[in-house]
Amino acid sequence: MKTDFKFSNLLGTVYRKGNLLFTPDGDSLLSPVGNRVSVFNLTRNSSYTLPFAHRKNINCIDLNPQGNLLLSIDEDGRAILTIVPRRISVYHFSFKAPVTALAFSPSGQHFVIGLGRKIQAWRTPSTPDTNGNSELEFAPFVLHREYGGHFDDVQNLSWSRDSRFFVSASKDITARIWSLDPEEGFEPTVLSGHREGVKNAWFSSDQESVYTVSQDGALFKWEYVTSSRQNGVDNEMPDLHEERWRIIQREYFLQNNARLKSASFHASSNLLTVGFSTGLFSLYELPSFTNIHTLSLASSPISCIATSPDGAWLALGSSKTGQLLVWEHASESHILKQSSHLDTMTTLAYSSDSTRIITGSDDGLIKIWDVRSGFHIATFTEHSSAITSSRYSKRGSILFTSSLDGSIRAWDMLRYRNFRTFTAPTRLSFTDLAIDPSAEIVCAASHDSFDIHLWNVQTGQLLDRLSGHEGPIATLAFTPDGSILASGSWDRTIRLWSIFSRTQTSEPLQLTSDLLCIAIRPDSSQLAAATLDGQLTFWTLSTSTQFSVLDARRDVSGGRLLTSRRTAANSPETKQFTTITYSADGSCILAAGNSKYICLYAVSTLTLVKKFTVSVNLSLDGTQEFLNSSAILSNGMPRDMIDTDGEASDLEDRIDRSLPGARRTGNRDAASRQVKRPKVRVTSLEFSPTGRGFCAASSEGLLIYSLDTQLADFDPFELDIDVTPQNTRTVLAGKEYLKALVMAFRLSDNKALIKECYEAIPYQTMPLLVRDLPRVYVGRLLRLLGEQMDESPHLEFHLRWLKEVLCVHGRWIKENQNTFGADLRSVLRGVDGVGRMVRRLAERNSWEIEFLIRQREMSQWDASSTNKSMAIANSHGANGNGDAKIDGANGTARSEMDDDASEDEWIGLK
């Protein structure tokens, strides 16, 4: 079995804290998830997490205007510069203080940061693909200028469109305008007038105005005018000495008992979006201050708002509930709506095809996550208490979950509904469950009872209660062949049951300590048990004999709590495994617990094969190996656990609703004086049925480790120094079309080169080229076809390519439709777009053709009328007197001609 598993993705957490960010093309959204950054592709319905990790939670992020450089800064001021297309971190840097604001200039040459009261402007580092020598710089971060003048922390920074000026908003109730370089006649300007801290400040699109918003819900518009202009009087002879920045417009949002938490302004469309502490967000059009929409995200405050570059989409995040929403205000519809669990995840289960992961949490919610896209697709809310266990049936799409509310529920995963609920005769809080392979019997255990309850899935009736344990039952498991039910208890025994004969198959298996978890090998030949003393015990099920014991206390031990008086090596809290699972082939066993490590053991040799670190995030408790004695106060309290903000923070941020009786305190103070930090731990583990990866439910979220970690847009196989744009064009000029296209795909960030090679291929060579194309590039070619159908007018050329790809690789694409789902949807959108365009063109051409036919008919009718009139005139000219008479049955017509008119000239009708 291959064991080189690597971190692949982070699910279960969509937003923690910090600012949201759209890419310059508007297709993707970047969201901080703890000490990592997740990228949500909104057009292709997929997501991935960048592989780098900070030492603490990320505080702010920003992209350069080109969209290839991401600068992320954590709570301690440590920064990482990442090349986003390559997903590679190139530079690490530490600022001297925590960074509160960050903004790249529109030119991309500089960025400014707020370090408490100060502001610093830095030059953007060059990357190996931009500098001449293609090497890393020794000192890439160069300080350009430092600014001082604020008396409190800077909360926001915003640039002008020409990158010459920027405006800062601070908690000291002022905003200030600065210049990047000294400007003739310009001095830093203070904009004062708000009554509370200024949350955001922006330049207008013409740079003639500045908008500022404060936490009390006030919006001010500033312009460089005279006092008479400020009062609404136009003076023909203004005094130039009186010109300065003045408030010319005041508006108020008027939200009762709500504070402004976040705001975003799109200068091109003059749209302002503000979010409040009540969960409301409003969209206004400036400068008229017209309210376009007012909607609610949730009851929790909106922590951050971001606007897409074209102004069509709004991204809103709430840190307390972990919600992320992308809303399109034009169509009033959701583009993306994701939410994290409100509490720690306690259980997980893979679907039989490895495409879904089901998670349960202490918040009573059950969420279904799509492994390919990384999004949660459904949420079950029927349970009223914490979820303790979940099992997915191998036959049929049925999910079973147990909860502390005393119920076992069966879910139909095709229709997403609860079709059966199992309860005990007495009120019990179930802690674990097991189902037989045929999904006909479900068993459950509780800490409140020493019995095992069995139900029939089809009828929902309680079949039996198995008695024998002398302590609370901790875990249950069926053998894969369905012949034996294994139960483990705190009475230090494991019992094996034959449920169909209602008897025990052997005497109880005796252990040396309290049992925590058991796992059964996929071939039903072996059982592994984890006990409180940190040992893994292995038993042969056929003979009920113990054949080996593994002492894993040293392997799992790691990390100490801030309040721990012992070192990590001597702390008993992390020296046992609470969850274990076998691999798909049974050759390895994976184990984890209340520690930051996941251990992978080889069953045959009982050796530690690999050790995975769950998290290095110091914002979690239990990740440090050694404590800093200088951070311990004289009373023994760690400095990191004390609330340093105190009265400077908002009241709703200080109130701790988790305290007993906090909801009924009345006028008493319910504020917490200590900072509660979550502890790092792994509550559940499971290998995927395919054996290509495993999943871990941890304090950071749902960690996915996989053997298939190659990037979708970059193939480093056989990539050497000869694969360059110049060599690719040389190969293309030599008519080696397949080689040129493959080289362009390997240089995937050069889209212009890929398009050039694609359009240079003659259509006669398409069948042979598609047959020889390596399958690793089929998805990339499909994605290219979808993009070109939207951008290029060569319709027949694209359709010929698509026909050849589907004819040659159609069966293989169908067998791997989960892999190519996003690419096929992109092609389908392109084909539908071509079809709609052709239909519109045909309809327009039909009207134009009909118009031309009508025009021709009208011209023929005019010509015939002209000929008739000329014939009449000629007949008039035949009379010598100039008079003509036409007698008929219906009357008489008479026409007279002027004597002066000549015979060949036609005067016409009057």
PDB file of N, CA and C in Angstrom, residues 528-570:
ATOM      1  N   ALA A 528      -8.850  -4.617  16.150  1.00  0.00           N
ATOM      2  CA  ALA A 528      -7.911  -3.746  16.854  1.00  0.00           C
ATOM      3  C   ALA A 528      -8.679  -2.910  17.871  1.00  0.00           C
ATOM      4  N   ALA A 529      -8.084  -2.732  19.045  1.00  0.00           N
ATOM      5  CA  ALA A 529      -8.724  -1.981  20.120  1.00  0.00           C
ATOM      6  C   ALA A 529      -7.744  -0.964  20.683  1.00  0.00           C
ATOM      7  N   ALA A 530      -8.243   0.260  20.932  1.00  0.00           N
ATOM      8  CA  ALA A 530      -7.456   1.323  21.551  1.00  0.00           C
ATOM      9  C   ALA A 530      -7.969   1.541  22.959  1.00  0.00           C
ATOM     10  N   THR A 531      -7.061   1.558  23.912  1.00  0.00           N
ATOM     11  CA  THR A 531      -7.436   1.675  25.321  1.00  0.00           C
ATOM     12  C   THR A 531      -6.901   2.963  25.916  1.00  0.00           C
ATOM     13  N   LEU A 532      -7.332   3.238  27.150  1.00  0.00           N
ATOM     14  CA  LEU A 532      -7.010   4.499  27.807  1.00  0.00           C
ATOM     15  C   LEU A 532      -5.536   4.610  28.159  1.00  0.00           C
ATOM     16  N   ASP A 533      -4.839   3.489  28.270  1.00  0.00           N
ATOM     17  CA  ASP A 533      -3.424   3.532  28.614  1.00  0.00           C
ATOM     18  C   ASP A 533      -2.519   3.741  27.406  1.00  0.00           C
ATOM     19  N   GLY A 534      -3.108   4.044  26.227  1.00  0.00           N
ATOM     20  CA  GLY A 534      -2.325   4.357  25.043  1.00  0.00           C
ATOM     21  C   GLY A 534      -1.834   3.151  24.269  1.00  0.00           C
ATOM     22  N   GLN A 535      -2.423   1.978  24.472  1.00  0.00           N
ATOM     23  CA  GLN A 535      -1.991   0.779  23.776  1.00  0.00           C
ATOM     24  C   GLN A 535      -2.979   0.393  22.683  1.00  0.00           C
ATOM     25  N   LEU A 536      -2.454  -0.191  21.614  1.00  0.00           N
ATOM     26  CA  LEU A 536      -3.259  -0.794  20.559  1.00  0.00           C
ATOM     27  C   LEU A 536      -3.128  -2.304  20.683  1.00  0.00           C
ATOM     28  N   THR A 537      -4.265  -2.972  20.879  1.00  0.00           N
ATOM     29  CA  THR A 537      -4.288  -4.422  21.065  1.00  0.00           C
ATOM     30  C   THR A 537      -4.943  -5.067  19.856  1.00  0.00           C
ATOM     31  N   PHE A 538      -4.330  -6.116  19.342  1.00  0.00           N
ATOM     32  CA  PHE A 538      -4.816  -6.797  18.133  1.00  0.00           C
ATOM     33  C   PHE A 538      -5.249  -8.212  18.495  1.00  0.00           C
ATOM     34  N   TRP A 539      -6.441  -8.602  17.977  1.00  0.00           N
ATOM     35  CA  TRP A 539      -7.042  -9.898  18.277  1.00  0.00           C
ATOM     36  C   TRP A 539      -7.393 -10.597  16.969  1.00  0.00           C
ATOM     37  N   THR A 540      -7.302 -11.948  16.996  1.00  0.00           N
ATOM     38  CA  THR A 540      -7.759 -12.777  15.886  1.00  0.00           C
ATOM     39  C   THR A 540      -9.205 -13.189  16.157  1.00  0.00           C
ATOM     40  N   LEU A 541     -10.126 -12.829  15.274  1.00  0.00           N
ATOM     41  CA  LEU A 541     -11.535 -13.062  15.532  1.00  0.00           C
ATOM     42  C   LEU A 541     -11.909 -14.536  15.439  1.00  0.00           C
ATOM     43  N   SER A 542     -11.254 -15.273  14.584  1.00  0.00           N
ATOM     44  CA  SER A 542     -11.632 -16.680  14.418  1.00  0.00           C
ATOM     45  C   SER A 542     -11.342 -17.494  15.673  1.00  0.00           C
ATOM     46  N   THR A 543     -10.264 -17.165  16.375  1.00  0.00           N
ATOM     47  CA  THR A 543      -9.896 -17.911  17.589  1.00  0.00           C
ATOM     48  C   THR A 543     -10.078 -17.113  18.867  1.00  0.00           C
ATOM     49  N   SER A 544     -10.410 -15.805  18.744  1.00  0.00           N
ATOM     50  CA  SER A 544     -10.605 -14.914  19.901  1.00  0.00           C
ATOM     51  C   SER A 544      -9.366 -14.869  20.778  1.00  0.00           C
ATOM     52  N   THR A 545      -8.219 -14.785  20.127  1.00  0.00           N
ATOM     53  CA  THR A 545      -6.956 -14.728  20.856  1.00  0.00           C
ATOM     54  C   THR A 545      -6.214 -13.447  20.507  1.00  0.00           C
ATOM     55  N   GLN A 546      -5.484 -12.960  21.488  1.00  0.00           N
ATOM     56  CA  GLN A 546      -4.662 -11.771  21.299  1.00  0.00           C
ATOM     57  C   GLN A 546      -3.306 -12.194  20.742  1.00  0.00           C
ATOM     58  N   PHE A 547      -2.880 -11.494  19.656  1.00  0.00           N
ATOM     59  CA  PHE A 547      -1.609 -11.896  19.059  1.00  0.00           C
ATOM     60  C   PHE A 547      -0.541 -10.817  19.133  1.00  0.00           C
ATOM     61  N   SER A 548      -0.885  -9.566  19.455  1.00  0.00           N
ATOM     62  CA  SER A 548       0.151  -8.541  19.568  1.00  0.00           C
ATOM     63  C   SER A 548      -0.401  -7.321  20.289  1.00  0.00           C
ATOM     64  N   VAL A 549       0.524  -6.557  20.867  1.00  0.00           N
ATOM     65  CA  VAL A 549       0.197  -5.305  21.561  1.00  0.00           C
ATOM     66  C   VAL A 549       1.217  -4.265  21.138  1.00  0.00           C
ATOM     67  N   LEU A 550       0.724  -3.064  20.841  1.00  0.00           N
ATOM     68  CA  LEU A 550       1.584  -1.961  20.419  1.00  0.00           C
ATOM     69  C   LEU A 550       1.438  -0.825  21.411  1.00  0.00           C
ATOM     70  N   ASP A 551       2.546  -0.420  22.018  1.00  0.00           N
ATOM     71  CA  ASP A 551       2.546   0.724  22.937  1.00  0.00           C
ATOM     72  C   ASP A 551       2.800   1.991  22.119  1.00  0.00           C
ATOM     73  N   ALA A 552       1.765   2.829  21.984  1.00  0.00           N
ATOM     74  CA  ALA A 552       1.838   3.997  21.109  1.00  0.00           C
ATOM     75  C   ALA A 552       1.806   5.303  21.870  1.00  0.00           C
ATOM     76  N   ARG A 553       2.082   5.295  23.158  1.00  0.00           N
ATOM     77  CA  ARG A 553       1.996   6.535  23.945  1.00  0.00           C
ATOM     78  C   ARG A 553       3.015   7.564  23.493  1.00  0.00           C
ATOM     79  N   ARG A 554       4.194   7.103  23.107  1.00  0.00           N
ATOM     80  CA  ARG A 554       5.212   8.057  22.683  1.00  0.00           C
ATOM     81  C   ARG A 554       4.909   8.597  21.288  1.00  0.00           C
ATOM     82  N   ASP A 555       4.283   7.781  20.443  1.00  0.00           N
ATOM     83  CA  ASP A 555       3.991   8.229  19.082  1.00  0.00           C
ATOM     84  C   ASP A 555       2.908   9.294  19.058  1.00  0.00           C
ATOM     85  N   VAL A 556       1.867   9.123  19.853  1.00  0.00           N
ATOM     86  CA  VAL A 556       0.737  10.045  19.799  1.00  0.00           C
ATOM     87  C   VAL A 556       0.965  11.286  20.646  1.00  0.00           C
ATOM     88  N   SER A 557       1.863  11.229  21.606  1.00  0.00           N
ATOM     89  CA  SER A 557       2.071  12.357  22.502  1.00  0.00           C
ATOM     90  C   SER A 557       2.665  13.539  21.741  1.00  0.00           C
ATOM     91  N   GLY A 558       2.095  14.711  21.972  1.00  0.00           N
ATOM     92  CA  GLY A 558       2.613  15.916  21.324  1.00  0.00           C
ATOM     93  C   GLY A 558       1.730  17.112  21.584  1.00  0.00           C
ATOM     94  N   GLY A 559       2.351  18.232  21.895  1.00  0.00           N
ATOM     95  CA  GLY A 559       1.611  19.454  22.143  1.00  0.00           C
ATOM     96  C   GLY A 559       1.108  19.525  23.570  1.00  0.00           C
ATOM     97  N   ARG A 560       1.173  20.694  24.137  1.00  0.00           N
ATOM     98  CA  ARG A 560       0.704  20.893  25.501  1.00  0.00           C
ATOM     99  C   ARG A 560      -0.237  22.075  25.553  1.00  0.00           C
ATOM    100  N   LEU A 561      -1.145  22.037  26.501  1.00  0.00           N
ATOM    101  CA  LEU A 561      -2.103  23.117  26.680  1.00  0.00           C
ATOM    102  C   LEU A 561      -1.452  24.283  27.409  1.00  0.00           C
ATOM    103  N   LEU A 562      -2.058  25.457  27.261  1.00  0.00           N
ATOM    104  CA  LEU A 562      -1.520  26.637  27.934  1.00  0.00           C
ATOM    105  C   LEU A 562      -1.636  26.524  29.447  1.00  0.00           C
ATOM    106  N   THR A 563      -2.659  25.815  29.908  1.00  0.00           N
ATOM    107  CA  THR A 563      -2.871  25.680  31.350  1.00  0.00           C
ATOM    108  C   THR A 563      -2.225  24.420  31.916  1.00  0.00           C
ATOM    109  N   SER A 564      -1.560  23.646  31.074  1.00  0.00           N
ATOM    110  CA  SER A 564      -0.957  22.404  31.537  1.00  0.00           C
ATOM    111  C   SER A 564       0.295  22.695  32.357  1.00  0.00           C
ATOM    112  N   ARG A 565       0.444  21.987  33.463  1.00  0.00           N
ATOM    113  CA  ARG A 565       1.610  22.141  34.326  1.00  0.00           C
ATOM    114  C   ARG A 565       2.729  21.176  33.945  1.00  0.00           C
ATOM    115  N   ARG A 566       2.477  20.313  33.002  1.00  0.00           N
ATOM    116  CA  ARG A 566       3.459  19.322  32.615  1.00  0.00           C
ATOM    117  C   ARG A 566       3.882  19.568  31.166  1.00  0.00           C
ATOM    118  N   THR A 567       4.989  18.986  30.822  1.00  0.00           N
ATOM    119  CA  THR A 567       5.454  19.078  29.435  1.00  0.00           C
ATOM    120  C   THR A 567       4.623  18.161  28.556  1.00  0.00           C
ATOM    121  N   ALA A 568       4.801  18.326  27.243  1.00  0.00           N
ATOM    122  CA  ALA A 568       4.033  17.516  26.308  1.00  0.00           C
ATOM    123  C   ALA A 568       4.371  16.040  26.432  1.00  0.00           C
ATOM    124  N   ALA A 569       5.621  15.730  26.753  1.00  0.00           N
ATOM    125  CA  ALA A 569       6.012  14.330  26.864  1.00  0.00           C
ATOM    126  C   ALA A 569       5.431  13.660  28.104  1.00  0.00           C
ATOM    127  N   ASN A 570       5.119  14.434  29.156  1.00  0.00           N
ATOM    128  CA  ASN A 570       4.624  13.867  30.406  1.00  0.00           C
ATOM    129  C   ASN A 570       3.130  14.092  30.613  1.00  0.00           C
TER     130      ASN A 570
END
